[in-house]
mmCIF file of C-alpha atoms and ligand atoms in Angstrom:
data_model
loop_
_atom_site.group_PDB
_atom_site.id
_atom_site.type_symbol
_atom_site.label_atom_id
_atom_site.label_comp_id
_atom_site.label_asym_id
_atom_site.label_seq_id
_atom_site.Cartn_x
_atom_site.Cartn_y
_atom_site.Cartn_z
ATOM 1 C CA MET A 1 4.398 -8.466 4.360
ATOM 2 C CA LEU A 2 3.415 -5.552 6.555
ATOM 3 C CA ASN A 3 3.684 -6.492 10.199
ATOM 4 C CA ILE A 4 0.773 -4.900 12.177
ATOM 5 C CA GLY A 5 0.337 -4.381 15.871
ATOM 6 C CA LEU A 6 -3.142 -3.849 17.473
ATOM 7 C CA LEU A 7 -3.530 -1.347 20.197
ATOM 8 C CA GLY A 8 -6.677 -2.082 22.356
ATOM 9 C CA CYS A 9 -8.657 -5.567 22.091
ATOM 10 C CA GLY A 10 -12.164 -4.724 22.608
ATOM 11 C CA ARG A 11 -15.123 -4.650 20.293
ATOM 12 C CA ILE A 12 -13.819 -2.954 17.000
ATOM 13 C CA SER A 13 -10.118 -4.268 17.469
ATOM 14 C CA GLN A 14 -11.632 -7.833 16.964
ATOM 15 C CA VAL A 15 -12.919 -6.728 13.255
ATOM 16 C CA HIS A 16 -9.528 -5.335 12.523
ATOM 17 C CA ALA A 17 -7.784 -8.214 13.899
ATOM 18 C CA ALA A 18 -9.850 -10.642 11.547
ATOM 19 C CA SER A 19 -9.352 -8.172 8.373
ATOM 20 C CA ILE A 20 -5.652 -8.072 9.035
ATOM 21 C CA THR A 21 -5.384 -11.880 9.453
ATOM 22 C CA ALA A 22 -7.362 -12.499 6.183
ATOM 23 C CA HIS A 23 -5.092 -10.098 4.394
ATOM 24 C CA PRO A 24 -2.706 -11.684 1.636
ATOM 25 C CA ARG A 25 0.067 -9.006 2.352
ATOM 26 C CA ALA A 26 -0.307 -8.167 6.166
ATOM 27 C CA VAL A 27 0.625 -10.096 9.446
ATOM 28 C CA LEU A 28 -1.036 -9.558 12.798
ATOM 29 C CA ALA A 29 2.243 -9.304 14.596
ATOM 30 C CA ALA A 30 1.083 -8.563 17.970
ATOM 31 C CA VAL A 31 -1.750 -7.440 20.022
ATOM 32 C CA SER A 32 -1.853 -5.383 23.306
ATOM 33 C CA ASP A 33 -4.473 -4.308 25.961
ATOM 34 C CA PRO A 34 -3.850 -3.258 29.745
ATOM 35 C CA ILE A 35 -6.344 -5.682 30.683
ATOM 36 C CA GLU A 36 -4.558 -9.096 30.229
ATOM 37 C CA GLU A 37 -7.960 -11.066 29.806
ATOM 38 C CA SER A 38 -8.733 -9.034 26.741
ATOM 39 C CA ALA A 39 -5.252 -9.253 25.227
ATOM 40 C CA ALA A 40 -5.175 -13.091 25.711
ATOM 41 C CA ALA A 41 -8.603 -13.501 24.348
ATOM 42 C CA VAL A 42 -7.922 -11.684 21.081
ATOM 43 C CA GLY A 43 -4.116 -13.160 20.998
ATOM 44 C CA GLU A 44 -5.223 -16.631 21.304
ATOM 45 C CA ARG A 45 -8.124 -16.320 19.043
ATOM 46 C CA PHE A 46 -6.116 -15.024 16.107
ATOM 47 C CA GLY A 47 -2.969 -17.069 17.162
ATOM 48 C CA THR A 48 -0.493 -14.275 17.596
ATOM 49 C CA ARG A 49 1.503 -12.970 20.700
ATOM 50 C CA TYR A 50 -0.138 -10.525 23.162
ATOM 51 C CA THR A 51 0.938 -8.160 25.705
ATOM 52 C CA THR A 52 -0.289 -5.813 28.522
ATOM 53 C CA ASP A 53 2.460 -3.361 27.901
ATOM 54 C CA VAL A 54 0.963 -1.347 25.323
ATOM 55 C CA GLU A 55 3.963 0.962 24.866
ATOM 56 C CA SER A 56 6.520 -1.945 24.185
ATOM 57 C CA LEU A 57 4.286 -2.806 21.145
ATOM 58 C CA VAL A 58 4.452 0.739 19.873
ATOM 59 C CA GLU A 59 8.420 0.977 20.325
ATOM 60 C CA ASP A 60 8.671 -2.789 18.888
ATOM 61 C CA PRO A 61 11.240 -2.776 16.050
ATOM 62 C CA GLU A 62 9.584 -5.796 14.412
ATOM 63 C CA ILE A 63 6.350 -3.925 14.075
ATOM 64 C CA ASP A 64 5.883 -1.705 10.816
ATOM 65 C CA ALA A 65 2.375 -0.212 11.588
ATOM 66 C CA VAL A 66 -0.334 -0.107 14.465
ATOM 67 C CA VAL A 67 -4.027 -0.119 14.470
ATOM 68 C CA ILE A 68 -5.279 2.056 17.341
ATOM 69 C CA ALA A 69 -8.542 0.594 18.609
ATOM 70 C CA SER A 70 -8.403 1.820 22.317
ATOM 71 C CA PRO A 71 -10.754 4.405 23.719
ATOM 72 C CA THR A 72 -10.835 7.727 22.075
ATOM 73 C CA PRO A 73 -9.164 9.760 24.824
ATOM 74 C CA THR A 74 -6.056 7.452 24.200
ATOM 75 C CA HIS A 75 -5.513 8.006 20.584
ATOM 76 C CA VAL A 76 -3.761 11.225 20.403
ATOM 77 C CA ASP A 77 -0.984 10.055 22.925
ATOM 78 C CA LEU A 78 -0.736 6.571 21.321
ATOM 79 C CA LEU A 79 -0.506 7.938 17.683
ATOM 80 C CA THR A 80 1.971 10.430 18.768
ATOM 81 C CA ARG A 81 4.083 7.713 20.363
ATOM 82 C CA ALA A 82 3.683 5.577 17.333
ATOM 83 C CA VAL A 83 4.562 8.063 14.688
ATOM 84 C CA GLU A 84 7.378 9.160 16.673
ATOM 85 C CA ALA A 85 8.692 5.683 16.751
ATOM 86 C CA GLY A 86 8.422 5.457 13.146
ATOM 87 C CA LYS A 87 5.234 3.309 12.676
ATOM 88 C CA TRP A 88 2.350 3.755 10.230
ATOM 89 C CA VAL A 89 -0.827 4.372 12.010
ATOM 90 C CA LEU A 90 -4.495 3.413 11.431
ATOM 91 C CA CYS A 91 -6.288 5.403 14.256
ATOM 92 C CA GLU A 92 -9.893 4.656 14.829
ATOM 93 C CA LYS A 93 -12.574 7.627 15.103
ATOM 94 C CA PRO A 94 -12.814 10.011 16.289
ATOM 95 C CA ILE A 95 -9.470 11.093 16.466
ATOM 96 C CA ASP A 96 -10.119 12.877 19.935
ATOM 97 C CA LEU A 97 -12.923 14.584 21.611
ATOM 98 C CA ASP A 98 -11.379 18.052 21.497
ATOM 99 C CA VAL A 99 -10.022 20.054 18.325
ATOM 100 C CA ALA A 100 -7.417 21.869 20.646
ATOM 101 C CA ARG A 101 -5.747 18.643 21.854
ATOM 102 C CA VAL A 102 -5.665 17.512 17.995
ATOM 103 C CA ASP A 103 -3.867 20.943 17.191
ATOM 104 C CA ALA A 104 -1.265 20.424 19.891
ATOM 105 C CA CYS A 105 -0.578 16.854 18.517
ATOM 106 C CA ARG A 106 -0.456 18.349 14.939
ATOM 107 C CA GLU A 107 2.010 21.122 16.304
ATOM 108 C CA ARG A 108 4.126 18.381 17.793
ATOM 109 C CA ILE A 109 4.308 15.851 15.120
ATOM 110 C CA GLY A 110 4.205 18.212 11.968
ATOM 111 C CA ASP A 111 4.674 16.332 8.953
ATOM 112 C CA LEU A 112 4.355 12.985 10.496
ATOM 113 C CA THR A 113 0.881 13.453 10.279
ATOM 114 C CA ASP A 114 1.204 12.049 6.738
ATOM 115 C CA LYS A 115 1.815 8.642 8.472
ATOM 116 C CA VAL A 116 -1.968 8.657 9.987
ATOM 117 C CA MET A 117 -5.004 7.483 8.355
ATOM 118 C CA ILE A 118 -8.185 7.721 10.327
ATOM 119 C CA GLY A 119 -10.800 4.885 10.603
ATOM 120 C CA PHE A 120 -13.755 6.596 8.746
ATOM 121 C CA ASN A 121 -14.912 3.031 7.457
ATOM 122 C CA ARG A 122 -18.059 4.127 5.714
ATOM 123 C CA ARG A 123 -15.809 5.651 2.997
ATOM 124 C CA PHE A 124 -14.785 2.002 2.031
ATOM 125 C CA ASP A 125 -18.591 0.672 2.140
ATOM 126 C CA PRO A 126 -18.871 -0.709 -1.634
ATOM 127 C CA THR A 127 -22.191 1.093 -2.357
ATOM 128 C CA PHE A 128 -21.152 4.378 -0.769
ATOM 129 C CA ALA A 129 -17.825 4.387 -2.575
ATOM 130 C CA ASP A 130 -19.524 3.253 -5.806
ATOM 131 C CA ILE A 131 -21.818 6.402 -5.830
ATOM 132 C CA HIS A 132 -18.883 8.590 -4.634
ATOM 133 C CA ALA A 133 -16.973 7.382 -7.709
ATOM 134 C CA ARG A 134 -19.888 7.948 -10.184
ATOM 135 C CA VAL A 135 -20.659 11.610 -8.667
ATOM 136 C CA ALA A 136 -16.863 12.500 -8.937
ATOM 137 C CA ALA A 137 -17.015 11.073 -12.735
ATOM 138 C CA GLY A 138 -19.571 13.695 -13.253
ATOM 139 C CA ARG A 139 -22.628 11.230 -13.663
ATOM 140 C CA LEU A 140 -24.725 13.813 -11.837
ATOM 141 C CA GLY A 141 -23.231 16.958 -13.387
ATOM 142 C CA THR A 142 -23.137 19.344 -10.578
ATOM 143 C CA LEU A 143 -23.900 17.502 -7.050
ATOM 144 C CA GLU A 144 -26.445 19.893 -5.313
ATOM 145 C CA GLN A 145 -27.905 17.978 -2.400
ATOM 146 C CA LEU A 146 -26.802 15.030 -0.289
ATOM 147 C CA VAL A 147 -28.950 13.390 2.166
ATOM 148 C CA ILE A 148 -27.289 11.107 4.636
ATOM 149 C CA ILE A 149 -29.744 8.979 7.221
ATOM 150 C CA SER A 150 -28.046 7.064 9.899
ATOM 151 C CA ARG A 151 -29.927 5.606 12.794
ATOM 152 C CA ASP A 152 -28.868 3.070 15.418
ATOM 153 C CA PRO A 153 -31.077 0.188 16.369
ATOM 154 C CA ALA A 154 -30.997 0.987 19.996
ATOM 155 C CA PRO A 155 -29.252 3.420 22.399
ATOM 156 C CA PRO A 156 -25.930 2.357 24.125
ATOM 157 C CA PRO A 157 -25.687 2.198 27.837
ATOM 158 C CA ALA A 158 -25.463 5.342 30.116
ATOM 159 C CA ALA A 159 -21.907 4.755 30.874
ATOM 160 C CA TYR A 160 -21.097 4.536 27.059
ATOM 161 C CA VAL A 161 -22.740 7.774 26.473
ATOM 162 C CA ALA A 162 -21.341 9.590 29.406
ATOM 163 C CA ALA A 163 -17.705 8.868 27.953
ATOM 164 C CA SER A 164 -18.566 9.225 24.395
ATOM 165 C CA GLY A 165 -18.256 12.873 23.717
ATOM 166 C CA GLY A 166 -21.783 13.385 22.777
ATOM 167 C CA LEU A 167 -23.781 12.324 19.625
ATOM 168 C CA PHE A 168 -22.146 14.604 17.223
ATOM 169 C CA LYS A 169 -18.448 13.609 18.044
ATOM 170 C CA ASP A 170 -19.447 9.706 18.658
ATOM 171 C CA MET A 171 -22.080 9.038 15.929
ATOM 172 C CA THR A 172 -22.551 11.926 13.513
ATOM 173 C CA ILE A 173 -18.673 12.287 13.170
ATOM 174 C CA HIS A 174 -18.890 9.448 10.603
ATOM 175 C CA ASP A 175 -21.573 11.423 8.768
ATOM 176 C CA PHE A 176 -19.483 14.773 8.953
ATOM 177 C CA ASP A 177 -16.856 12.761 7.184
ATOM 178 C CA MET A 178 -19.241 11.237 4.630
ATOM 179 C CA ALA A 179 -20.532 14.971 4.012
ATOM 180 C CA ARG A 180 -17.019 15.970 3.341
ATOM 181 C CA PHE A 181 -16.177 12.799 1.185
ATOM 182 C CA PHE A 182 -18.942 14.074 -1.325
ATOM 183 C CA LEU A 183 -19.071 17.957 -0.851
ATOM 184 C CA GLY A 184 -15.456 18.690 0.029
ATOM 185 C CA ASP A 185 -14.943 21.627 2.378
ATOM 186 C CA VAL A 186 -17.917 22.683 4.477
ATOM 187 C CA THR A 187 -18.371 26.425 5.051
ATOM 188 C CA ALA A 188 -21.361 26.480 7.540
ATOM 189 C CA VAL A 189 -23.434 24.282 9.944
ATOM 190 C CA SER A 190 -26.651 24.434 11.581
ATOM 191 C CA ALA A 191 -27.928 21.627 13.892
ATOM 192 C CA THR A 192 -30.975 20.899 16.261
ATOM 193 C CA GLY A 193 -31.438 17.964 18.528
ATOM 194 C CA THR A 194 -34.046 15.838 20.136
ATOM 195 C CA ASN A 195 -34.561 14.042 23.398
ATOM 196 C CA LEU A 196 -37.309 11.702 22.509
ATOM 197 C CA VAL A 197 -35.584 8.277 22.960
ATOM 198 C CA SER A 198 -33.743 7.749 26.235
ATOM 199 C CA PRO A 199 -34.296 9.480 29.724
ATOM 200 C CA GLU A 200 -30.752 8.540 30.507
ATOM 201 C CA ILE A 201 -29.426 10.174 27.657
ATOM 202 C CA ALA A 202 -31.103 13.313 28.547
ATOM 203 C CA GLU A 203 -29.793 12.981 32.109
ATOM 204 C CA ALA A 204 -26.539 12.714 30.839
ATOM 205 C CA GLY A 205 -26.779 16.117 29.064
ATOM 206 C CA ASP A 206 -26.692 14.665 25.461
ATOM 207 C CA ILE A 207 -29.267 14.468 22.670
ATOM 208 C CA ASP A 208 -30.628 11.083 21.213
ATOM 209 C CA GLY A 209 -31.564 12.442 17.919
ATOM 210 C CA ALA A 210 -30.510 15.375 15.420
ATOM 211 C CA VAL A 211 -30.945 16.976 11.975
ATOM 212 C CA VAL A 212 -27.869 18.765 10.868
ATOM 213 C CA VAL A 213 -27.403 21.038 7.873
ATOM 214 C CA LEU A 214 -24.199 21.460 6.083
ATOM 215 C CA ARG A 215 -23.486 23.975 3.305
ATOM 216 C CA GLY A 216 -20.440 23.061 1.291
ATOM 217 C CA SER A 217 -17.942 25.573 -0.357
ATOM 218 C CA THR A 218 -19.474 24.434 -3.820
ATOM 219 C CA GLY A 219 -22.839 25.913 -2.682
ATOM 220 C CA ALA A 220 -24.210 22.286 -2.402
ATOM 221 C CA VAL A 221 -26.025 21.329 0.887
ATOM 222 C CA CYS A 222 -26.169 18.198 2.963
ATOM 223 C CA THR A 223 -28.701 17.104 5.618
ATOM 224 C CA ILE A 224 -27.841 14.597 8.190
ATOM 225 C CA THR A 225 -30.604 12.672 10.087
ATOM 226 C CA ASN A 226 -29.560 10.819 13.184
ATOM 227 C CA SER A 227 -31.598 8.801 15.959
ATOM 228 C CA ARG A 228 -30.208 6.481 18.609
ATOM 229 C CA ARG A 229 -33.077 4.104 17.962
ATOM 230 C CA CYS A 230 -34.670 2.693 14.980
ATOM 231 C CA ALA A 231 -37.495 0.183 15.302
ATOM 232 C CA PHE A 232 -36.650 -1.484 12.393
ATOM 233 C CA GLY A 233 -32.892 -1.887 12.705
ATOM 234 C CA TYR A 234 -29.691 -0.035 11.484
ATOM 235 C CA ASP A 235 -30.797 2.439 9.121
ATOM 236 C CA GLN A 236 -27.863 3.596 6.719
ATOM 237 C CA ARG A 237 -29.191 5.327 3.712
ATOM 238 C CA LEU A 238 -27.675 8.075 1.239
ATOM 239 C CA GLU A 239 -29.037 9.960 -1.572
ATOM 240 C CA ALA A 240 -26.982 12.157 -3.986
ATOM 241 C CA PHE A 241 -28.951 14.482 -5.886
ATOM 242 C CA GLY A 242 -27.680 16.663 -8.890
ATOM 243 C CA GLU A 243 -28.442 18.348 -12.192
ATOM 244 C CA LEU A 244 -28.675 14.927 -14.126
ATOM 245 C CA GLY A 245 -30.415 12.557 -11.649
ATOM 246 C CA MET A 246 -30.045 10.949 -8.357
ATOM 247 C CA PHE A 247 -28.137 8.005 -6.750
ATOM 248 C CA THR A 248 -29.476 6.261 -3.860
ATOM 249 C CA ALA A 249 -27.879 3.714 -1.381
ATOM 250 C CA GLU A 250 -30.562 1.400 0.518
ATOM 251 C CA ASN A 251 -30.634 -0.545 3.633
ATOM 252 C CA GLN A 252 -29.016 -3.826 3.070
ATOM 253 C CA LEU A 253 -30.488 -7.099 3.927
ATOM 254 C CA PRO A 254 -28.762 -10.697 4.847
ATOM 255 C CA THR A 255 -30.561 -12.579 1.757
ATOM 256 C CA SER A 256 -32.937 -11.550 -0.798
ATOM 257 C CA THR A 257 -35.577 -14.070 0.523
ATOM 258 C CA ARG A 258 -39.253 -12.602 0.514
ATOM 259 C CA PHE A 259 -42.573 -14.146 1.981
ATOM 260 C CA SER A 260 -45.953 -13.316 0.357
ATOM 261 C CA GLY A 261 -49.117 -14.647 2.247
ATOM 262 C CA ALA A 262 -52.684 -13.506 2.917
ATOM 263 C CA ASP A 263 -51.947 -10.942 5.307
ATOM 264 C CA ALA A 264 -48.991 -9.311 3.952
ATOM 265 C CA THR A 265 -46.688 -9.292 0.552
ATOM 266 C CA GLU A 266 -42.887 -9.122 -0.040
ATOM 267 C CA VAL A 267 -42.057 -9.628 3.609
ATOM 268 C CA ALA A 268 -38.031 -9.653 4.249
ATOM 269 C CA ALA A 269 -36.074 -10.397 7.305
ATOM 270 C CA PRO A 270 -34.727 -7.367 9.208
ATOM 271 C CA TYR A 271 -31.947 -5.259 8.015
ATOM 272 C CA LEU A 272 -28.239 -6.142 8.702
ATOM 273 C CA ASN A 273 -28.080 -5.359 12.355
ATOM 274 C CA PHE A 274 -25.535 -2.592 13.495
ATOM 275 C CA PHE A 275 -22.251 -1.784 12.395
ATOM 276 C CA LEU A 276 -20.439 -5.066 12.773
ATOM 277 C CA ASP A 277 -22.598 -6.654 10.158
ATOM 278 C CA ARG A 278 -23.631 -3.823 8.175
ATOM 279 C CA TYR A 279 -20.064 -2.657 7.484
ATOM 280 C CA MET A 280 -17.988 -5.785 7.554
ATOM 281 C CA PRO A 281 -16.790 -5.392 4.203
ATOM 282 C CA ALA A 282 -15.936 -1.821 4.438
ATOM 283 C CA TYR A 283 -13.759 -2.602 7.510
ATOM 284 C CA ALA A 284 -11.813 -5.304 5.268
ATOM 285 C CA ALA A 285 -11.543 -2.775 2.412
ATOM 286 C CA GLU A 286 -10.327 0.008 4.996
ATOM 287 C CA ILE A 287 -7.347 -2.407 6.101
ATOM 288 C CA ASP A 288 -6.745 -3.114 2.481
ATOM 289 C CA ALA A 289 -6.601 0.593 1.700
ATOM 290 C CA PHE A 290 -4.199 1.111 4.584
ATOM 291 C CA VAL A 291 -1.797 -1.761 3.516
ATOM 292 C CA THR A 292 -2.064 -0.688 -0.358
ATOM 293 C CA ALA A 293 -1.114 2.969 0.414
ATOM 294 C CA ILE A 294 1.846 1.982 2.477
ATOM 295 C CA GLU A 295 3.116 -0.267 -0.077
ATOM 296 C CA GLU A 296 2.609 2.336 -2.907
ATOM 297 C CA GLY A 297 3.665 5.142 -1.102
ATOM 298 C CA ARG A 298 0.349 6.892 -1.677
ATOM 299 C CA PRO A 299 -1.199 9.476 0.920
ATOM 300 C CA PHE A 300 -3.749 8.061 3.075
ATOM 301 C CA SER A 301 -7.327 8.721 2.837
ATOM 302 C CA PRO A 302 -8.968 9.572 5.060
ATOM 303 C CA SER A 303 -6.200 11.534 6.390
ATOM 304 C CA PHE A 304 -5.169 13.078 9.705
ATOM 305 C CA GLU A 305 -6.693 16.325 8.375
ATOM 306 C CA ASP A 306 -9.966 14.559 7.472
ATOM 307 C CA GLY A 307 -9.926 13.454 10.993
ATOM 308 C CA ARG A 308 -9.558 16.766 12.481
ATOM 309 C CA ALA A 309 -12.187 18.528 9.830
ATOM 310 C CA ALA A 310 -14.906 16.123 10.828
ATOM 311 C CA LEU A 311 -14.065 17.066 14.475
ATOM 312 C CA VAL A 312 -14.350 20.658 13.858
ATOM 313 C CA LEU A 313 -17.950 20.083 12.338
ATOM 314 C CA ALA A 314 -18.822 18.125 15.397
ATOM 315 C CA GLU A 315 -17.897 21.223 17.517
ATOM 316 C CA ALA A 316 -19.579 23.509 15.204
ATOM 317 C CA ALA A 317 -22.756 21.298 15.492
ATOM 318 C CA GLN A 318 -22.493 21.448 19.235
ATOM 319 C CA GLN A 319 -22.241 25.246 19.257
ATOM 320 C CA SER A 320 -25.044 25.472 16.688
ATOM 321 C CA LEU A 321 -27.313 23.259 19.084
ATOM 322 C CA ARG A 322 -26.404 25.599 21.819
ATOM 323 C CA THR A 323 -27.022 28.780 20.411
ATOM 324 C CA GLY A 324 -29.374 28.217 17.722
ATOM 325 C CA ALA A 325 -27.203 29.939 15.362
ATOM 326 C CA VAL A 326 -25.715 28.841 11.899
ATOM 327 C CA VAL A 327 -22.026 28.442 12.451
ATOM 328 C CA ASP A 328 -19.498 29.580 9.986
ATOM 329 C CA VAL A 329 -16.549 27.150 9.773
ATOM 330 C CA PRO A 330 -13.118 28.567 9.186
ATOM 331 C CA ALA A 331 -11.582 27.572 5.879
HETATM 332 N N1 NAD B 401 -15.183 2.799 13.078
HETATM 333 C C1 NAD B 401 -16.241 2.213 13.606
HETATM 334 O O1 NAD B 401 -17.238 1.973 13.035
HETATM 335 C C2 NAD B 401 -16.087 2.102 15.036
HETATM 336 C C3 NAD B 401 -17.007 1.252 15.821
HETATM 337 C C4 NAD B 401 -16.821 0.980 17.226
HETATM 338 C C5 NAD B 401 -15.792 1.860 17.916
HETATM 339 N N2 NAD B 401 -15.030 2.752 17.287
HETATM 340 C C6 NAD B 401 -13.950 3.619 18.050
HETATM 341 O O2 NAD B 401 -12.923 2.414 18.359
HETATM 342 C C7 NAD B 401 -12.621 2.903 19.651
HETATM 343 C C8 NAD B 401 -12.702 1.727 20.652
HETATM 344 O O3 NAD B 401 -13.968 1.295 20.582
HETATM 345 P P1 NAD B 401 -14.603 -0.199 21.191
HETATM 346 O O4 NAD B 401 -16.057 -0.028 21.036
HETATM 347 O O5 NAD B 401 -13.826 -1.188 20.321
HETATM 348 O O6 NAD B 401 -14.037 0.040 22.795
HETATM 349 P P2 NAD B 401 -13.818 -1.242 23.571
HETATM 350 O O7 NAD B 401 -14.185 -0.509 25.250
HETATM 351 O O8 NAD B 401 -14.659 -2.263 23.302
HETATM 352 O O9 NAD B 401 -12.488 -1.572 23.600
HETATM 353 C C9 NAD B 401 -11.503 -0.878 23.824
HETATM 354 C C10 NAD B 401 -10.451 -1.420 24.472
HETATM 355 O O10 NAD B 401 -9.192 -0.732 24.511
HETATM 356 C C11 NAD B 401 -8.556 -1.209 25.803
HETATM 357 N N3 NAD B 401 -7.670 -0.154 26.538
HETATM 358 C C12 NAD B 401 -7.922 0.813 27.486
HETATM 359 N N4 NAD B 401 -6.932 1.771 27.409
HETATM 360 C C13 NAD B 401 -6.066 1.314 26.587
HETATM 361 C C14 NAD B 401 -4.863 1.853 26.364
HETATM 362 N N5 NAD B 401 -3.992 2.921 26.809
HETATM 363 N N6 NAD B 401 -3.919 1.150 25.290
HETATM 364 C C15 NAD B 401 -4.378 0.245 24.434
HETATM 365 N N7 NAD B 401 -5.618 -0.389 24.773
HETATM 366 C C16 NAD B 401 -6.391 0.307 25.776
HETATM 367 C C17 NAD B 401 -9.639 -1.490 26.899
HETATM 368 O O11 NAD B 401 -9.378 -2.480 27.920
HETATM 369 C C18 NAD B 401 -10.687 -2.179 25.645
HETATM 370 O O12 NAD B 401 -10.512 -3.534 25.726
HETATM 371 C C19 NAD B 401 -13.383 4.112 20.031
HETATM 372 O O13 NAD B 401 -12.369 5.190 19.664
HETATM 373 C C20 NAD B 401 -14.527 4.119 19.209
HETATM 374 O O14 NAD B 401 -14.930 5.389 18.715
HETATM 375 C C21 NAD B 401 -15.075 2.878 15.847
#
């Protein structure tokens, strides 16, 4: 059994707490949050001990691995302490908001980066993973084009936006990872952004929509379309196109029930709303991949380097947005 400690007891941590508790070969050994009420709520809900002393949990000899689900600016410090204390780490995305800080961390911990997996949960979505496996097996021949559409149902609160690092590092970061998952290394990025959704986001100096074009080292291209608002719910689609055909991943519904009447046909319920519903199976599969990789001594995927590479693309997109130029990405 793998004893896992949880750092941070907010929104996403509760999903991880549920997946760890349900996993047959993992134990939620303890949870921690500087806010006692938050630590107690998650500890009591999942029947495990809790503490406000986050560092004590990182040092705890009874804990084999930690899941870092605290705010992004705390990730690098916590993962450094955790790997130096001998723990395996599953760290939420993004790894940080600044590539220079990630590089300083990499310099300090060296090979201990191998002990870190990054929480790009979408790689574990059953549909995306299925398409990825079929593309990797050659079903499309050469992959030529990838289309990723990711739109949130509604914009986040202004306070969230102010601390988020901006659309590319907060939201598109998942899509940058998905692009790399399919295309491998990306060599060039161009991005354009819009402010058509939320005046608060514009006031915070951020964009609320974007289209990004990525060129892969194989010559394949990827477009990413993002919006912070979508009238019909959480829009998560993907298209992989190649020599021999195309795979598509469509939006998901809670049931297959349809209504047909005098004024409409084939009316369905709204799509699964937002990430906690849409990606629930992916979060559970992510925890399973973390536990299984540790048991079998296999490298983590997505790795520390994958976390860094997605952040490099976010910074390149930011530069392209600012300058209007296509930005080359160093190998
Ligand atoms: N993979 C995904 O789909 C996904 C979804 C949501 C959030 N996230 C990421 O997860 C992280 C947390 O996001 P959230 O939405 O759950 O935030 P949240 O604000 O709901 O929760 C964060 C919790 O961490 C606690 N905290 C603050 N400082 C801490 C510290 N030093 N050590 C431990 N805990 C600390 C806070 O008190 C809070 O309870 C962010 O990095 C975010 O980008 C990932």
